[in-house]
Amino acid sequence: MSRIIVITSGKGGVGKTTCTANLGMALAQLNRKVVVVDADFGLRNLDLLLGLENRVVYTAVDVLAGECRLDQALVKDKRQPNLMLLPAAQNRMKDAISPEQMRTILQELASKYDYILVDCPAGIEQGFHNAIAGATEAIVVTTPEISAVRDADRVVGLLEAHDIKNTHLILNRLKPSMVEANDMMSVQDVQEILAISLLGVIPEDDRVIVSTNRGEPLVLTDEGVSLAGVAIGHVARRLEGEEVEFIDFHAPPENIFSRLRKLLSTKII
């Protein structure tokens, strides 16, 4: 059965689109057929993060206007054939599509793909309502900053009001040293405020910026072990129902990499 998951945050700049691109790639690597849908009309970026910007010919708006079929608008990833992108129109605004039209598109995709991941724009206005239309699950991405957590809390309430109750949390850009110095909220602090299930914790990692600029999702990177990339891979496995141990970011550095080797080589059930 297909799963339609909206990835949202409330606040912009918390890494939501990066999580969407990497999670889509990680699920495709697990042999799942995945479509990532860019719902940020007028400000699309998902094509850039996947390195597919030069392959976009049609968009979701062209599908709705009858200028192309839905399968013609889908862009196949050049590295992973299980991953497709449905781009948003860059020259149209969020009112170019209605929630009912978005629902229709997602339902058609659901007949052919295992996962549909919808990248929601920041905010809680028209773009948000378009993105959550048709979704049955949600992933709320936040950073451990009070303003981001407050916006995420508002989004959790709105999702519940729209009857999307299967909601999970990804805490992004955690800095363990700042948590230990009591300068940053901990995972437990954020969980207590949002009161939704924890799906993943992704540490701050400079390689995220490099991968974004290159259009190469972090989960594809072979240049050394990336904690953020491993953490996203674990999120994908948890979505698949595996019980995967959370990485202990507070361990001494030499022990973290020993632990990573163990986590990469074995499945923890």
Short mmCIF file of N, CA and C in Angstrom, two decimals, residues 13-161:
data_model
loop_
_atom_site.label_atom_id
_atom_site.label_comp_id
_atom_site.label_asym_id
_atom_site.label_seq_id
_atom_site.Cartn_x
_atom_site.Cartn_y
_atom_site.Cartn_z
N GLY A 13 14.10 27.15 6.64
CA GLY A 13 15.53 27.06 6.92
C GLY A 13 15.93 26.01 7.93
N VAL A 14 15.05 25.03 8.21
CA VAL A 14 15.39 24.01 9.20
C VAL A 14 15.91 22.73 8.54
N GLY A 15 15.94 22.69 7.19
CA GLY A 15 16.48 21.52 6.50
C GLY A 15 15.41 20.58 5.98
N LYS A 16 14.21 21.08 5.84
CA LYS A 16 13.10 20.22 5.40
C LYS A 16 13.30 19.68 3.99
N THR A 17 13.68 20.53 3.06
CA THR A 17 13.88 20.08 1.69
C THR A 17 15.08 19.14 1.59
N THR A 18 16.12 19.42 2.35
CA THR A 18 17.28 18.52 2.38
C THR A 18 16.88 17.15 2.90
N CYS A 19 16.06 17.13 3.94
CA CYS A 19 15.57 15.84 4.47
C CYS A 19 14.73 15.12 3.43
N THR A 20 13.88 15.85 2.70
CA THR A 20 13.03 15.22 1.69
C THR A 20 13.88 14.56 0.60
N ALA A 21 14.87 15.29 0.09
CA ALA A 21 15.71 14.77 -0.98
C ALA A 21 16.49 13.53 -0.52
N ASN A 22 17.07 13.62 0.65
CA ASN A 22 17.89 12.51 1.15
C ASN A 22 17.05 11.30 1.56
N LEU A 23 15.90 11.57 2.17
CA LEU A 23 15.03 10.46 2.57
C LEU A 23 14.46 9.75 1.35
N GLY A 24 14.11 10.54 0.32
CA GLY A 24 13.63 9.92 -0.92
C GLY A 24 14.69 9.02 -1.53
N MET A 25 15.93 9.50 -1.57
CA MET A 25 17.02 8.69 -2.12
C MET A 25 17.27 7.46 -1.26
N ALA A 26 17.25 7.62 0.06
CA ALA A 26 17.51 6.49 0.95
C ALA A 26 16.44 5.41 0.80
N LEU A 27 15.19 5.80 0.66
CA LEU A 27 14.12 4.81 0.47
C LEU A 27 14.25 4.12 -0.89
N ALA A 28 14.65 4.88 -1.91
CA ALA A 28 14.86 4.29 -3.24
C ALA A 28 16.00 3.27 -3.19
N GLN A 29 17.03 3.55 -2.38
CA GLN A 29 18.14 2.61 -2.23
C GLN A 29 17.69 1.31 -1.55
N LEU A 30 16.56 1.39 -0.83
CA LEU A 30 16.00 0.18 -0.20
C LEU A 30 15.03 -0.53 -1.14
N ASN A 31 15.13 -0.17 -2.42
CA ASN A 31 14.32 -0.80 -3.48
C ASN A 31 12.84 -0.45 -3.41
N ARG A 32 12.55 0.71 -2.87
CA ARG A 32 11.19 1.21 -2.89
C ARG A 32 11.02 2.20 -4.03
N LYS A 33 9.84 2.17 -4.66
CA LYS A 33 9.55 3.13 -5.72
C LYS A 33 9.05 4.42 -5.06
N VAL A 34 9.78 5.50 -5.31
CA VAL A 34 9.55 6.74 -4.56
C VAL A 34 9.35 7.92 -5.53
N VAL A 35 8.38 8.78 -5.20
CA VAL A 35 8.25 10.08 -5.87
C VAL A 35 8.38 11.16 -4.81
N VAL A 36 9.25 12.13 -5.05
CA VAL A 36 9.31 13.31 -4.19
C VAL A 36 8.60 14.43 -4.95
N VAL A 37 7.67 15.07 -4.26
CA VAL A 37 6.83 16.09 -4.89
C VAL A 37 7.18 17.45 -4.29
N ASP A 38 7.60 18.37 -5.15
CA ASP A 38 7.91 19.72 -4.70
C ASP A 38 6.62 20.53 -4.68
N ALA A 39 6.15 20.88 -3.48
CA ALA A 39 4.90 21.66 -3.35
C ALA A 39 5.17 23.13 -3.09
N ASP A 40 6.42 23.53 -3.25
CA ASP A 40 6.78 24.93 -2.99
C ASP A 40 6.73 25.73 -4.30
N PHE A 41 5.52 26.04 -4.74
CA PHE A 41 5.34 26.74 -6.02
C PHE A 41 5.90 28.15 -5.92
N GLY A 42 6.73 28.51 -6.91
CA GLY A 42 7.35 29.82 -6.93
C GLY A 42 8.74 29.84 -6.30
N LEU A 43 9.04 28.88 -5.44
CA LEU A 43 10.34 28.85 -4.75
C LEU A 43 10.89 27.43 -4.69
N ARG A 44 10.77 26.69 -5.78
CA ARG A 44 11.20 25.29 -5.75
C ARG A 44 12.72 25.16 -5.59
N ASN A 45 13.12 24.12 -4.88
CA ASN A 45 14.55 23.85 -4.71
C ASN A 45 14.87 22.37 -4.75
N LEU A 46 13.86 21.55 -4.68
CA LEU A 46 14.09 20.11 -4.61
C LEU A 46 14.86 19.60 -5.83
N ASP A 47 14.59 20.20 -7.00
CA ASP A 47 15.31 19.80 -8.21
C ASP A 47 16.81 20.10 -8.09
N LEU A 48 17.14 21.21 -7.45
CA LEU A 48 18.55 21.58 -7.27
C LEU A 48 19.26 20.61 -6.32
N LEU A 49 18.60 20.27 -5.23
CA LEU A 49 19.22 19.39 -4.24
C LEU A 49 19.45 17.99 -4.78
N LEU A 50 18.63 17.61 -5.78
CA LEU A 50 18.80 16.30 -6.40
C LEU A 50 19.66 16.37 -7.66
N GLY A 51 20.09 17.57 -8.04
CA GLY A 51 20.89 17.72 -9.25
C GLY A 51 20.11 17.45 -10.52
N LEU A 52 18.80 17.71 -10.50
CA LEU A 52 17.95 17.40 -11.64
C LEU A 52 17.40 18.66 -12.32
N GLU A 53 17.93 19.82 -11.98
CA GLU A 53 17.35 21.07 -12.47
C GLU A 53 17.38 21.19 -14.00
N ASN A 54 18.38 20.58 -14.63
CA ASN A 54 18.48 20.70 -16.09
C ASN A 54 17.61 19.69 -16.83
N ARG A 55 16.93 18.83 -16.09
CA ARG A 55 16.10 17.80 -16.72
C ARG A 55 14.61 18.10 -16.59
N VAL A 56 14.28 19.22 -15.94
CA VAL A 56 12.87 19.57 -15.75
C VAL A 56 12.32 20.14 -17.05
N VAL A 57 11.27 19.53 -17.57
CA VAL A 57 10.60 20.01 -18.78
C VAL A 57 9.19 20.50 -18.44
N TYR A 58 8.44 19.67 -17.76
CA TYR A 58 7.08 20.02 -17.35
C TYR A 58 7.01 20.06 -15.83
N THR A 59 5.92 20.66 -15.32
CA THR A 59 5.71 20.73 -13.87
C THR A 59 4.29 20.27 -13.55
N ALA A 60 3.98 20.26 -12.25
CA ALA A 60 2.63 19.87 -11.83
C ALA A 60 1.57 20.80 -12.42
N VAL A 61 1.89 22.07 -12.57
CA VAL A 61 0.93 23.01 -13.15
C VAL A 61 0.64 22.67 -14.61
N ASP A 62 1.63 22.22 -15.33
CA ASP A 62 1.42 21.80 -16.73
C ASP A 62 0.49 20.59 -16.79
N VAL A 63 0.62 19.69 -15.81
CA VAL A 63 -0.27 18.52 -15.75
C VAL A 63 -1.71 18.99 -15.57
N LEU A 64 -1.91 19.91 -14.62
CA LEU A 64 -3.27 20.39 -14.33
C LEU A 64 -3.85 21.18 -15.51
N ALA A 65 -2.98 21.84 -16.26
CA ALA A 65 -3.45 22.62 -17.41
C ALA A 65 -3.71 21.74 -18.63
N GLY A 66 -3.41 20.45 -18.51
CA GLY A 66 -3.63 19.53 -19.63
C GLY A 66 -2.57 19.63 -20.71
N GLU A 67 -1.44 20.24 -20.40
CA GLU A 67 -0.37 20.40 -21.38
C GLU A 67 0.55 19.18 -21.45
N CYS A 68 0.44 18.29 -20.48
CA CYS A 68 1.23 17.05 -20.51
C CYS A 68 0.56 16.04 -19.60
N ARG A 69 0.96 14.78 -19.75
CA ARG A 69 0.49 13.75 -18.82
C ARG A 69 1.34 13.79 -17.56
N LEU A 70 0.81 13.18 -16.49
CA LEU A 70 1.56 13.17 -15.23
C LEU A 70 2.91 12.46 -15.39
N ASP A 71 2.93 11.35 -16.11
CA ASP A 71 4.19 10.62 -16.27
C ASP A 71 5.21 11.41 -17.09
N GLN A 72 4.74 12.32 -17.94
CA GLN A 72 5.67 13.16 -18.70
C GLN A 72 6.33 14.22 -17.80
N ALA A 73 5.64 14.64 -16.75
CA ALA A 73 6.19 15.66 -15.85
C ALA A 73 7.17 15.08 -14.85
N LEU A 74 7.12 13.76 -14.64
CA LEU A 74 8.02 13.15 -13.67
C LEU A 74 9.45 13.08 -14.22
N VAL A 75 10.40 13.43 -13.38
CA VAL A 75 11.82 13.41 -13.77
C VAL A 75 12.50 12.24 -13.06
N LYS A 76 13.04 11.33 -13.84
CA LYS A 76 13.72 10.18 -13.24
C LYS A 76 15.12 10.57 -12.78
N ASP A 77 15.48 10.14 -11.57
CA ASP A 77 16.82 10.43 -11.09
C ASP A 77 17.85 9.69 -11.94
N LYS A 78 18.94 10.36 -12.26
CA LYS A 78 19.93 9.79 -13.15
C LYS A 78 20.80 8.72 -12.48
N ARG A 79 20.78 8.66 -11.13
CA ARG A 79 21.61 7.68 -10.42
C ARG A 79 20.81 6.54 -9.81
N GLN A 80 19.53 6.82 -9.52
CA GLN A 80 18.71 5.83 -8.83
C GLN A 80 17.36 5.72 -9.55
N PRO A 81 17.16 4.66 -10.34
CA PRO A 81 15.94 4.56 -11.16
C PRO A 81 14.66 4.42 -10.36
N ASN A 82 14.75 4.11 -9.08
CA ASN A 82 13.53 4.01 -8.25
C ASN A 82 13.03 5.37 -7.76
N LEU A 83 13.79 6.42 -8.03
CA LEU A 83 13.44 7.75 -7.51
C LEU A 83 12.98 8.67 -8.64
N MET A 84 11.81 9.31 -8.45
CA MET A 84 11.28 10.27 -9.40
C MET A 84 10.99 11.59 -8.69
N LEU A 85 11.02 12.67 -9.47
CA LEU A 85 10.70 14.00 -8.94
C LEU A 85 9.53 14.58 -9.72
N LEU A 86 8.54 15.13 -8.99
CA LEU A 86 7.50 15.94 -9.63
C LEU A 86 7.79 17.39 -9.27
N PRO A 87 8.29 18.18 -10.23
CA PRO A 87 8.70 19.55 -9.90
C PRO A 87 7.51 20.49 -9.74
N ALA A 88 7.73 21.55 -8.96
CA ALA A 88 6.76 22.64 -8.88
C ALA A 88 7.12 23.67 -9.94
N ALA A 89 6.13 24.50 -10.28
CA ALA A 89 6.40 25.57 -11.25
C ALA A 89 7.16 26.70 -10.55
N GLN A 90 8.24 27.13 -11.18
CA GLN A 90 9.04 28.20 -10.59
C GLN A 90 8.44 29.57 -10.87
N ASN A 91 7.66 29.67 -11.94
CA ASN A 91 7.12 30.98 -12.35
C ASN A 91 5.66 31.16 -11.95
N ARG A 92 5.16 30.31 -11.07
CA ARG A 92 3.78 30.43 -10.60
C ARG A 92 3.77 30.50 -9.08
N MET A 93 2.72 31.07 -8.52
CA MET A 93 2.64 31.21 -7.08
C MET A 93 1.81 30.06 -6.48
N LYS A 94 1.72 30.08 -5.15
CA LYS A 94 1.09 28.96 -4.45
C LYS A 94 -0.40 28.83 -4.76
N ASP A 95 -1.04 29.91 -5.22
CA ASP A 95 -2.46 29.80 -5.56
C ASP A 95 -2.68 29.24 -6.96
N ALA A 96 -1.60 28.80 -7.62
CA ALA A 96 -1.73 28.20 -8.96
C ALA A 96 -2.34 26.81 -8.87
N ILE A 97 -2.43 26.28 -7.67
CA ILE A 97 -2.96 24.93 -7.48
C ILE A 97 -3.85 24.94 -6.22
N SER A 98 -4.87 24.11 -6.23
CA SER A 98 -5.76 24.03 -5.07
C SER A 98 -5.51 22.72 -4.32
N PRO A 99 -5.94 22.62 -3.06
CA PRO A 99 -5.79 21.36 -2.33
C PRO A 99 -6.47 20.19 -3.05
N GLU A 100 -7.61 20.43 -3.65
CA GLU A 100 -8.31 19.35 -4.36
C GLU A 100 -7.49 18.86 -5.55
N GLN A 101 -6.86 19.77 -6.27
CA GLN A 101 -6.02 19.37 -7.41
C GLN A 101 -4.79 18.60 -6.93
N MET A 102 -4.20 19.04 -5.82
CA MET A 102 -3.04 18.32 -5.29
C MET A 102 -3.44 16.92 -4.86
N ARG A 103 -4.59 16.79 -4.22
CA ARG A 103 -5.06 15.47 -3.80
C ARG A 103 -5.23 14.54 -5.00
N THR A 104 -5.77 15.07 -6.09
CA THR A 104 -5.98 14.26 -7.29
C THR A 104 -4.64 13.75 -7.85
N ILE A 105 -3.65 14.62 -7.89
CA ILE A 105 -2.33 14.21 -8.39
C ILE A 105 -1.71 13.13 -7.51
N LEU A 106 -1.79 13.33 -6.19
CA LEU A 106 -1.18 12.37 -5.26
C LEU A 106 -1.86 11.02 -5.34
N GLN A 107 -3.18 11.02 -5.50
CA GLN A 107 -3.90 9.74 -5.59
C GLN A 107 -3.50 8.98 -6.86
N GLU A 108 -3.26 9.70 -7.94
CA GLU A 108 -2.82 9.04 -9.17
C GLU A 108 -1.42 8.46 -8.98
N LEU A 109 -0.54 9.19 -8.31
CA LEU A 109 0.81 8.68 -8.04
C LEU A 109 0.77 7.47 -7.12
N ALA A 110 -0.18 7.48 -6.18
CA ALA A 110 -0.25 6.40 -5.19
C ALA A 110 -0.54 5.04 -5.83
N SER A 111 -1.08 5.05 -7.02
CA SER A 111 -1.39 3.77 -7.67
C SER A 111 -0.14 3.11 -8.25
N LYS A 112 0.98 3.84 -8.31
CA LYS A 112 2.17 3.31 -8.96
C LYS A 112 3.42 3.30 -8.09
N TYR A 113 3.39 4.02 -6.98
CA TYR A 113 4.62 4.17 -6.19
C TYR A 113 4.38 3.76 -4.74
N ASP A 114 5.48 3.32 -4.07
CA ASP A 114 5.39 2.89 -2.68
C ASP A 114 5.34 4.08 -1.73
N TYR A 115 6.13 5.10 -2.05
CA TYR A 115 6.18 6.29 -1.19
C TYR A 115 6.00 7.55 -2.04
N ILE A 116 5.17 8.46 -1.57
CA ILE A 116 5.09 9.80 -2.13
C ILE A 116 5.45 10.76 -1.00
N LEU A 117 6.58 11.44 -1.15
CA LEU A 117 7.05 12.39 -0.14
C LEU A 117 6.79 13.80 -0.66
N VAL A 118 5.99 14.56 0.07
CA VAL A 118 5.60 15.91 -0.37
C VAL A 118 6.40 16.94 0.42
N ASP A 119 7.21 17.72 -0.28
CA ASP A 119 8.02 18.76 0.36
C ASP A 119 7.15 20.01 0.51
N CYS A 120 6.76 20.29 1.74
CA CYS A 120 5.85 21.40 2.04
C CYS A 120 6.61 22.72 2.13
N PRO A 121 6.07 23.80 1.62
CA PRO A 121 6.74 25.10 1.80
C PRO A 121 6.65 25.56 3.26
N ALA A 122 7.49 26.52 3.62
CA ALA A 122 7.43 27.08 4.96
C ALA A 122 6.12 27.84 5.14
N GLY A 123 5.72 28.00 6.41
CA GLY A 123 4.49 28.75 6.69
C GLY A 123 3.29 27.84 6.84
N ILE A 124 2.16 28.46 7.13
CA ILE A 124 0.94 27.68 7.38
C ILE A 124 -0.22 28.22 6.54
N GLU A 125 0.12 28.80 5.39
CA GLU A 125 -0.94 29.40 4.58
C GLU A 125 -1.29 28.51 3.40
N GLN A 126 -1.57 29.10 2.22
CA GLN A 126 -2.08 28.32 1.09
C GLN A 126 -1.16 27.16 0.71
N GLY A 127 0.16 27.43 0.66
CA GLY A 127 1.09 26.37 0.28
C GLY A 127 1.04 25.19 1.23
N PHE A 128 0.90 25.47 2.52
CA PHE A 128 0.80 24.41 3.52
C PHE A 128 -0.44 23.57 3.28
N HIS A 129 -1.56 24.23 3.04
CA HIS A 129 -2.82 23.50 2.85
C HIS A 129 -2.79 22.67 1.56
N ASN A 130 -2.12 23.19 0.53
CA ASN A 130 -1.95 22.38 -0.68
C ASN A 130 -1.14 21.12 -0.39
N ALA A 131 -0.05 21.31 0.34
CA ALA A 131 0.90 20.20 0.56
C ALA A 131 0.31 19.09 1.41
N ILE A 132 -0.50 19.45 2.39
CA ILE A 132 -1.03 18.39 3.28
C ILE A 132 -2.26 17.70 2.69
N ALA A 133 -2.83 18.27 1.63
CA ALA A 133 -4.01 17.66 1.02
C ALA A 133 -3.63 16.29 0.46
N GLY A 134 -4.32 15.29 0.86
CA GLY A 134 -4.06 13.95 0.35
C GLY A 134 -3.07 13.17 1.17
N ALA A 135 -2.34 13.83 2.07
CA ALA A 135 -1.35 13.11 2.90
C ALA A 135 -2.06 12.37 4.02
N THR A 136 -1.54 11.19 4.35
CA THR A 136 -2.09 10.42 5.46
C THR A 136 -1.11 10.34 6.62
N GLU A 137 0.14 10.77 6.36
CA GLU A 137 1.15 10.80 7.42
C GLU A 137 1.95 12.10 7.28
N ALA A 138 2.66 12.46 8.35
CA ALA A 138 3.48 13.67 8.29
C ALA A 138 4.78 13.45 9.04
N ILE A 139 5.82 14.10 8.53
CA ILE A 139 7.09 14.19 9.24
C ILE A 139 7.34 15.67 9.50
N VAL A 140 7.47 16.03 10.77
CA VAL A 140 7.74 17.41 11.15
C VAL A 140 9.24 17.54 11.41
N VAL A 141 9.88 18.42 10.66
CA VAL A 141 11.32 18.66 10.81
C VAL A 141 11.51 19.95 11.59
N THR A 142 12.36 19.90 12.60
CA THR A 142 12.68 21.11 13.34
C THR A 142 14.14 21.07 13.77
N THR A 143 14.66 22.24 14.08
CA THR A 143 15.98 22.33 14.71
C THR A 143 15.76 22.61 16.20
N PRO A 144 16.80 22.42 17.03
CA PRO A 144 16.61 22.62 18.47
C PRO A 144 16.67 24.10 18.86
N GLU A 145 15.94 24.93 18.16
CA GLU A 145 15.86 26.36 18.47
C GLU A 145 14.43 26.66 18.88
N ILE A 146 14.26 27.53 19.85
CA ILE A 146 12.94 27.75 20.43
C ILE A 146 11.93 28.25 19.39
N SER A 147 12.39 29.11 18.46
CA SER A 147 11.45 29.63 17.47
C SER A 147 11.00 28.52 16.51
N ALA A 148 11.94 27.66 16.12
CA ALA A 148 11.59 26.56 15.21
C ALA A 148 10.68 25.56 15.90
N VAL A 149 10.94 25.29 17.17
CA VAL A 149 10.12 24.32 17.91
C VAL A 149 8.71 24.88 18.12
N ARG A 150 8.61 26.16 18.40
CA ARG A 150 7.28 26.75 18.57
C ARG A 150 6.48 26.67 17.28
N ASP A 151 7.12 26.96 16.13
CA ASP A 151 6.43 26.85 14.85
C ASP A 151 6.05 25.40 14.55
N ALA A 152 6.94 24.48 14.90
CA ALA A 152 6.65 23.06 14.69
C ALA A 152 5.45 22.63 15.54
N ASP A 153 5.37 23.15 16.75
CA ASP A 153 4.23 22.82 17.63
C ASP A 153 2.92 23.30 17.02
N ARG A 154 2.95 24.48 16.41
CA ARG A 154 1.76 25.02 15.73
C ARG A 154 1.37 24.10 14.57
N VAL A 155 2.37 23.64 13.82
CA VAL A 155 2.10 22.75 12.68
C VAL A 155 1.51 21.42 13.14
N VAL A 156 2.04 20.88 14.23
CA VAL A 156 1.50 19.60 14.76
C VAL A 156 0.02 19.77 15.07
N GLY A 157 -0.34 20.89 15.66
CA GLY A 157 -1.75 21.14 15.96
C GLY A 157 -2.60 21.24 14.70
N LEU A 158 -2.09 21.90 13.68
CA LEU A 158 -2.84 22.04 12.43
C LEU A 158 -3.00 20.68 11.73
N LEU A 159 -1.94 19.86 11.79
CA LEU A 159 -2.04 18.53 11.18
C LEU A 159 -3.12 17.70 11.87
N GLU A 160 -3.17 17.78 13.19
CA GLU A 160 -4.21 17.05 13.93
C GLU A 160 -5.59 17.57 13.55
N ALA A 161 -5.70 18.89 13.38
CA ALA A 161 -7.00 19.48 13.02
C ALA A 161 -7.45 19.02 11.64
#
